[in-house]
XYZ file of N, CA and C in Angstrom:
381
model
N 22.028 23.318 -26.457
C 21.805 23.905 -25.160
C 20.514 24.718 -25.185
N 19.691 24.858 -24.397
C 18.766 25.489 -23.644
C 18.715 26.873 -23.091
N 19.091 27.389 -23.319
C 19.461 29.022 -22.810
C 17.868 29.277 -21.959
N 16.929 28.962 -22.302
C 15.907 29.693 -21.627
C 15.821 28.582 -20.442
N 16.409 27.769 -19.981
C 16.526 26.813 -18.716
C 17.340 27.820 -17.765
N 18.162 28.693 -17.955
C 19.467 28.916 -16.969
C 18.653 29.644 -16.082
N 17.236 30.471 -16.099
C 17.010 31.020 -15.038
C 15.958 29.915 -14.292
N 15.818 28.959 -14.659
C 15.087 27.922 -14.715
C 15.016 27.109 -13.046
N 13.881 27.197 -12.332
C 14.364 26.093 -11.446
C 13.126 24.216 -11.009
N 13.794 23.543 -11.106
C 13.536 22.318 -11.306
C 13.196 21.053 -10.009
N 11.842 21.010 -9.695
C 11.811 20.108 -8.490
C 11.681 18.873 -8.632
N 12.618 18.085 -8.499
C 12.162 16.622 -9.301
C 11.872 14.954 -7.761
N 10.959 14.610 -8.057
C 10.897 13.837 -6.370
C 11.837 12.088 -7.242
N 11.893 12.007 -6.098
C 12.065 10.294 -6.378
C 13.360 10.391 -6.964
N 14.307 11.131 -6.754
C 15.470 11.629 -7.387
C 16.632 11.162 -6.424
N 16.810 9.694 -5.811
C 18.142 9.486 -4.942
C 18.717 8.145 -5.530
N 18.593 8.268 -6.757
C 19.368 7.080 -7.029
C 20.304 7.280 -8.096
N 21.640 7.164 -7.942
C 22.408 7.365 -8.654
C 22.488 7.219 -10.608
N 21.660 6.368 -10.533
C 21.327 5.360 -11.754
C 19.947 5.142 -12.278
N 19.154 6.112 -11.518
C 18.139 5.926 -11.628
C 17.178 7.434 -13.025
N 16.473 6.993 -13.029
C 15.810 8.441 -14.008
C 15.519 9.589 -13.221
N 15.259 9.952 -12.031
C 15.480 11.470 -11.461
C 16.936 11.628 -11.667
N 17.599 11.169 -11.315
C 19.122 11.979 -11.614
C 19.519 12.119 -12.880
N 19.183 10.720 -13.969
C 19.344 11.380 -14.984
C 18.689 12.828 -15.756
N 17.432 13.314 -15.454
C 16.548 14.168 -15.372
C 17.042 15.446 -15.032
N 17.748 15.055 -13.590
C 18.312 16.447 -13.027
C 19.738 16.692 -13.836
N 20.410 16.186 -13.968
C 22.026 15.468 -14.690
C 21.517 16.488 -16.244
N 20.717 16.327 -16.950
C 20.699 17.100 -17.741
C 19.922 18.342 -17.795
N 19.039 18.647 -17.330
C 18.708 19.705 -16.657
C 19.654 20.940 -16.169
N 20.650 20.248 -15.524
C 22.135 20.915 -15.284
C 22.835 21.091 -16.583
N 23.037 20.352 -17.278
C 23.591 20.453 -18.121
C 23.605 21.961 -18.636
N 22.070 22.366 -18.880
C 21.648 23.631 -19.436
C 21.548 24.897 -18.540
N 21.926 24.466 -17.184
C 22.348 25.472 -16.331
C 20.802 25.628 -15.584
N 19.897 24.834 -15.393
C 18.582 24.614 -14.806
C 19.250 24.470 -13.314
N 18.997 25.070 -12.254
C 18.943 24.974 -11.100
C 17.908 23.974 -10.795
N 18.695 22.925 -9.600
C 17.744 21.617 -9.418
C 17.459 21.464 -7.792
N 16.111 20.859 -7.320
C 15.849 20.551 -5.827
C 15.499 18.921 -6.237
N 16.825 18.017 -5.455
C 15.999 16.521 -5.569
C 15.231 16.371 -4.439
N 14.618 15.178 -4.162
C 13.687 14.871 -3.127
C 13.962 13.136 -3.282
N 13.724 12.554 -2.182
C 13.321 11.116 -1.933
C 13.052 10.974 -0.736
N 12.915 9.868 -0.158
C 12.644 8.817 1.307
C 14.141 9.486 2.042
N 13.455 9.773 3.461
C 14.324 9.897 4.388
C 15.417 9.054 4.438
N 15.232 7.571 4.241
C 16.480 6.605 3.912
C 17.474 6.764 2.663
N 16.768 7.597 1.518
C 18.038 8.198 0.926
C 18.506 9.151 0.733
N 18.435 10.210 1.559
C 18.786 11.813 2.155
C 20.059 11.757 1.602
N 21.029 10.768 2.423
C 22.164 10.826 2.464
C 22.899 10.305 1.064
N 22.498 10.005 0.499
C 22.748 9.671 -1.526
C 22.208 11.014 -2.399
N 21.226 11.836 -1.895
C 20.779 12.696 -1.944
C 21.518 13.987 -2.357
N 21.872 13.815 -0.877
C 23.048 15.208 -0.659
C 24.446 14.975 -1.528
N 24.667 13.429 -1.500
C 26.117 13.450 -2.276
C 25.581 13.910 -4.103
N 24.595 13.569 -4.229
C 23.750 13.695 -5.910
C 23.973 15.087 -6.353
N 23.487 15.933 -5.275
C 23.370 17.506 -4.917
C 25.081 17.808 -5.400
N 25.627 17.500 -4.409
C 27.395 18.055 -4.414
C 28.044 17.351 -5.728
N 27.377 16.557 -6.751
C 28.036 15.822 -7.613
C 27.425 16.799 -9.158
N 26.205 17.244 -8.915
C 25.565 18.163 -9.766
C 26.526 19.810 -9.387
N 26.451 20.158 -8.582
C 27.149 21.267 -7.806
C 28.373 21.171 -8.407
N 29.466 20.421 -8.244
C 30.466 20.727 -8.809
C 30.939 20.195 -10.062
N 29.930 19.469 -10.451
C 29.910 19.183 -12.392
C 29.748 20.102 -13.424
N 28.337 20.649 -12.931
C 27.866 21.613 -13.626
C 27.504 23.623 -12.934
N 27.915 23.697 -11.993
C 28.227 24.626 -11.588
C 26.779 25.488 -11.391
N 25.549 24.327 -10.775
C 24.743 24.676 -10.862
C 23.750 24.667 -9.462
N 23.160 25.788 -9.192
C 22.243 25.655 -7.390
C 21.820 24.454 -8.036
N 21.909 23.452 -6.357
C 21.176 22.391 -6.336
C 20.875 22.441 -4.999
N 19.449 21.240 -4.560
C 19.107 21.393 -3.020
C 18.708 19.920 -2.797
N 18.753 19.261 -1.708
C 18.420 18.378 -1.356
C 16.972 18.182 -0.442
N 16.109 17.205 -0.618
C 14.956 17.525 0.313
C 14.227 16.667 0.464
N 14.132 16.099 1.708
C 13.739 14.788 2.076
C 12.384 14.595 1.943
N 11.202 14.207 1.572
C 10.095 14.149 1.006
C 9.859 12.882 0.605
N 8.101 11.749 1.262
C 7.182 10.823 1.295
C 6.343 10.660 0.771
N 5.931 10.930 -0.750
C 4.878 11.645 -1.612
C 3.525 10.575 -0.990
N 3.727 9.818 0.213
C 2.740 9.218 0.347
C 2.292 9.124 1.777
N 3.186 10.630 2.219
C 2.701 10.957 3.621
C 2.173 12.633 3.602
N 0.969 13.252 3.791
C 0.899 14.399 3.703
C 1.489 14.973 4.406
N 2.115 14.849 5.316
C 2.789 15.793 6.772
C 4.077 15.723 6.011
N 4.894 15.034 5.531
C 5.792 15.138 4.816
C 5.932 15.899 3.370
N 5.032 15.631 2.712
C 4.565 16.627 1.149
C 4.441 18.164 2.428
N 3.558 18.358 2.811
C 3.523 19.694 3.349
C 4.897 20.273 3.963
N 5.471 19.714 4.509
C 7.064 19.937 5.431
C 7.778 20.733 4.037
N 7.637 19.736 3.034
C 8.476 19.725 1.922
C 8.348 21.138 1.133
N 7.001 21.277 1.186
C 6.728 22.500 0.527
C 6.992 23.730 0.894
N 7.218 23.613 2.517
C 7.253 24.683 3.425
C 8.870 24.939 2.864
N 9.719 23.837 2.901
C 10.909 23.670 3.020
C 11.651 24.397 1.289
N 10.664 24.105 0.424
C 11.333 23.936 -0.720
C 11.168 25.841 -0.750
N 10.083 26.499 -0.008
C 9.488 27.721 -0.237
C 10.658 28.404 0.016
N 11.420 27.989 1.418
C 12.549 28.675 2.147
C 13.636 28.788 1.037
N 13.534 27.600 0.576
C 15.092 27.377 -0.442
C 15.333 27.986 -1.256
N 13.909 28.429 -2.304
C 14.008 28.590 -3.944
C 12.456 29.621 -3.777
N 12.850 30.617 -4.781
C 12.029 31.690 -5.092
C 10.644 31.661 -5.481
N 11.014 30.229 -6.452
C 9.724 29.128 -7.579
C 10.531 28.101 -7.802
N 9.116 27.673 -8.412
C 9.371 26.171 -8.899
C 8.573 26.491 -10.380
N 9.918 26.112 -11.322
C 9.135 26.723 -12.668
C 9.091 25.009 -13.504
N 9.710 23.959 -13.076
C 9.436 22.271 -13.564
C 9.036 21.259 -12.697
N 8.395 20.874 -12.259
C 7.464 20.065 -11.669
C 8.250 18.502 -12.071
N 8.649 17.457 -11.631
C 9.000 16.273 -12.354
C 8.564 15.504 -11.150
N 7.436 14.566 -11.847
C 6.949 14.076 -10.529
C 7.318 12.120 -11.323
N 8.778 12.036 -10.331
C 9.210 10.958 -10.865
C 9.198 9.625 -9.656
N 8.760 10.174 -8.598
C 9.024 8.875 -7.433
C 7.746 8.142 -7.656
N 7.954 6.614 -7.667
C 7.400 5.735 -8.431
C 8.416 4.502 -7.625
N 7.225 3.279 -7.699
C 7.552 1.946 -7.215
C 6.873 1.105 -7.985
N 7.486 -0.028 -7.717
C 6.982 -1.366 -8.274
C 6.912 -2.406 -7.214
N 6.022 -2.169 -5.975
C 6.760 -3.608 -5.592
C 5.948 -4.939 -5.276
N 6.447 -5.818 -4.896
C 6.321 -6.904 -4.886
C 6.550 -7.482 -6.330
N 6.638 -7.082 -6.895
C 6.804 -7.626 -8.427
C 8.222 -8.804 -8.965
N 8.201 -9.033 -9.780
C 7.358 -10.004 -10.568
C 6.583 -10.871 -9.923
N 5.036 -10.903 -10.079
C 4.540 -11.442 -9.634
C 3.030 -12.542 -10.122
N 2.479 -13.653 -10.085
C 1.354 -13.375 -10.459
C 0.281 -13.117 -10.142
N -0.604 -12.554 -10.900
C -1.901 -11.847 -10.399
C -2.705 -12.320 -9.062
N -2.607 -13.556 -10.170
C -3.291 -14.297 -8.428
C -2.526 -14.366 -6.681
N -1.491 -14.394 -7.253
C 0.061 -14.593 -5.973
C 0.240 -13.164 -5.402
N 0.022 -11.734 -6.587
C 0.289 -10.949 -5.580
C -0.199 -10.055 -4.019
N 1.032 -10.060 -3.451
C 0.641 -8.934 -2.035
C -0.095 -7.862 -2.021
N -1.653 -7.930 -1.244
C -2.168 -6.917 -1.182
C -1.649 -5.398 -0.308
N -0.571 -5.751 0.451
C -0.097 -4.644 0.821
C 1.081 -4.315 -0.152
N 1.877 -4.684 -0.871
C 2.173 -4.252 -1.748
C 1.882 -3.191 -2.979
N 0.321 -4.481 -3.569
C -0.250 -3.656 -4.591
C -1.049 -2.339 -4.163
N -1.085 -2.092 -2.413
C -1.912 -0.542 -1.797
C -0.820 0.055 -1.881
N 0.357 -0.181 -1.374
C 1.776 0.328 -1.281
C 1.994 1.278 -2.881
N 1.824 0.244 -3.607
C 2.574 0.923 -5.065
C 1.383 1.706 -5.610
N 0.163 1.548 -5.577
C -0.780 2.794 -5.529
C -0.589 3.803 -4.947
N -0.363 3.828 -3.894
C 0.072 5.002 -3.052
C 0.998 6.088 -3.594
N 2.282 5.284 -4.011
C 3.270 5.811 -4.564
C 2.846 6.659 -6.104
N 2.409 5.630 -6.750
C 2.359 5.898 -8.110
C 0.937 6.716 -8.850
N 0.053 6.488 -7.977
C -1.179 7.090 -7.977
C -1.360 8.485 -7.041
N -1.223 8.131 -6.136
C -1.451 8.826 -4.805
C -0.384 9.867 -4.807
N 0.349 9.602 -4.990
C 2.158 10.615 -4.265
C 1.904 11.794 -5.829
N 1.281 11.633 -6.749
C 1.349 12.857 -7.768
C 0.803 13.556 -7.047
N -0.689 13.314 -6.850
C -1.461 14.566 -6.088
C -1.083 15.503 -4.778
């Protein structure tokens, strides 16, 4: 265990998938009593919030939910405003929302709105 995590708080994006590596991320994070804020796409708010209440009463730990587009600035800004209201700081940064899409594909075959798409995400959405 982690003892210097418990006053700890943890913003992790790209975090609405049950099975996915933000939750595992946050999932142990809790573990050590790290207070967690997930984030994803407005379309998974609602997996979100259940992630939140599944951390909440596992590990007995603040968690927040927060809908966030790392590839829309009006949304990154909302978010920030939002996360300010929630939580005091942000002392872990986990910048995990990330895509792949159009994939498997080949080079020559793939979608150029795709391959701007997953730049966006994976390039773009850190900053």
């Amino acid at each position: 265990m982690y003892d210097d995590l418990k006053a700890k708080t943890a913003f992790i994006t790209g975090a609405g998938k049950k099975d996915g590596i933000g939750f595992a991320i946050a999932q142990k994070l809790a573990t050590n009593g790290c207070a967690v804020v997930l984030s994803d796409l407005e379309a998974e708010i609602k997996q979100v919030r259940s992630l939140v209440d599944e951390l909440k009463a596992g590990f007995g730990v603040n968690a927040f939910a927060l809908e966030l587009d790392v590839t829309d600035q009006a949304s990154v800004s909302h978010a920030a405003e939002e996360l300010a209201k929630t939580v005091s700081s942000v002392d872990i940064l986990i910048n995990n929302a990330g895509a792949a899409l159009g994939v498997p594909s080949a080079v020559h075959t793939y979608d150029d709105e795709a391959w701007m798409k997953t730049i966006d995400i994976n390039f773009h959405g850190t900053y």
